[in-house]
């Protein structure tokens, strides 16, 4: 029977960059959050992150009851997950680690509790082999960094994940304002990271081949297609590119030239020399700017874009329906 019990308490396993950002997101949506991590300074680091993220979350809108005081930290795994309705796992990207962790969680948790992994590329079919009792409640819920700002969550089950778990996970993520998409098939790296990887391959190739610098390729992306991608995806933009003829005309006119370009795309090897060239070009672009300053610039622009898109959706019912 499909479990419709609301998810009000979330356990966070792993409080690094992704886990801490998830914690901030869940707290902003009025949920109770219990976090656990074995790192010595994990609790202090987590609370600093949440405090720093809170002004942005306030600007985007807090849910009734949202409070940083609803965050609890517990080093003991069993105590941390006790009473949780969903577990968001953010452990190291190692299959052996995740399989052992899922074995522990499977034995600790009630069968109704969803175990969602933030894994950026490992297939759930491989992870859930560690959960012999109830593999059907294990699912990928992969966010995009930083999760407290970027709405995307990729949801995909493994071969033994139940349809009920997938639907419940999607409903939960949507209920907290995420743009949850369902992947019908498992793919290494899921979808968004594969798209990034395809683009990164050509970016790295162009820089390494001295076609242009890291600064110029970043400008080419962020001031060209990147501006459009912040509004619409590739397929809708292709539809617009066809003018009155739409996607049909775009495929007829642009399909051939694009296929010809594909044949010239680079396939670079990640040799130490290749990586050093990329690193040096990036540092030349960064200059004296700190990681913190760059992240602050990114977040401010992200918030502005999210606010703009929200206003657009508020006046366009077709966009709301599409979500």
CSV table of N, CA, C and O in Angstrom, one decimal, residues 117 163 194 221 230 260:
chain,number,residue,atom,x,y,z
A,117,UNK,N,19.8,8.8,-1.9
A,117,UNK,CA,21.2,9.1,-2.0
A,117,UNK,C,21.5,10.4,-2.9
A,117,UNK,O,20.8,10.5,-3.9
A,163,UNK,N,8.0,1.5,-7.4
A,163,UNK,CA,7.4,2.7,-8.0
A,163,UNK,C,6.8,3.6,-6.9
A,163,UNK,O,6.9,4.8,-7.1
A,194,UNK,N,26.1,14.3,-16.8
A,194,UNK,CA,26.5,13.9,-18.1
A,194,UNK,C,26.5,15.0,-19.1
A,194,UNK,O,27.4,15.2,-19.9
A,221,UNK,N,30.4,31.0,-22.8
A,221,UNK,CA,29.3,30.3,-22.2
A,221,UNK,C,28.4,31.1,-21.5
A,221,UNK,O,27.1,31.1,-21.7
A,230,UNK,N,19.6,29.6,-18.7
A,230,UNK,CA,19.0,30.0,-17.5
A,230,UNK,C,17.6,30.3,-17.6
A,230,UNK,O,16.9,30.5,-16.6
A,260,UNK,N,28.0,17.7,-38.5
A,260,UNK,CA,29.4,17.9,-39.0
A,260,UNK,C,30.3,18.4,-37.9
A,260,UNK,O,31.5,18.0,-37.8
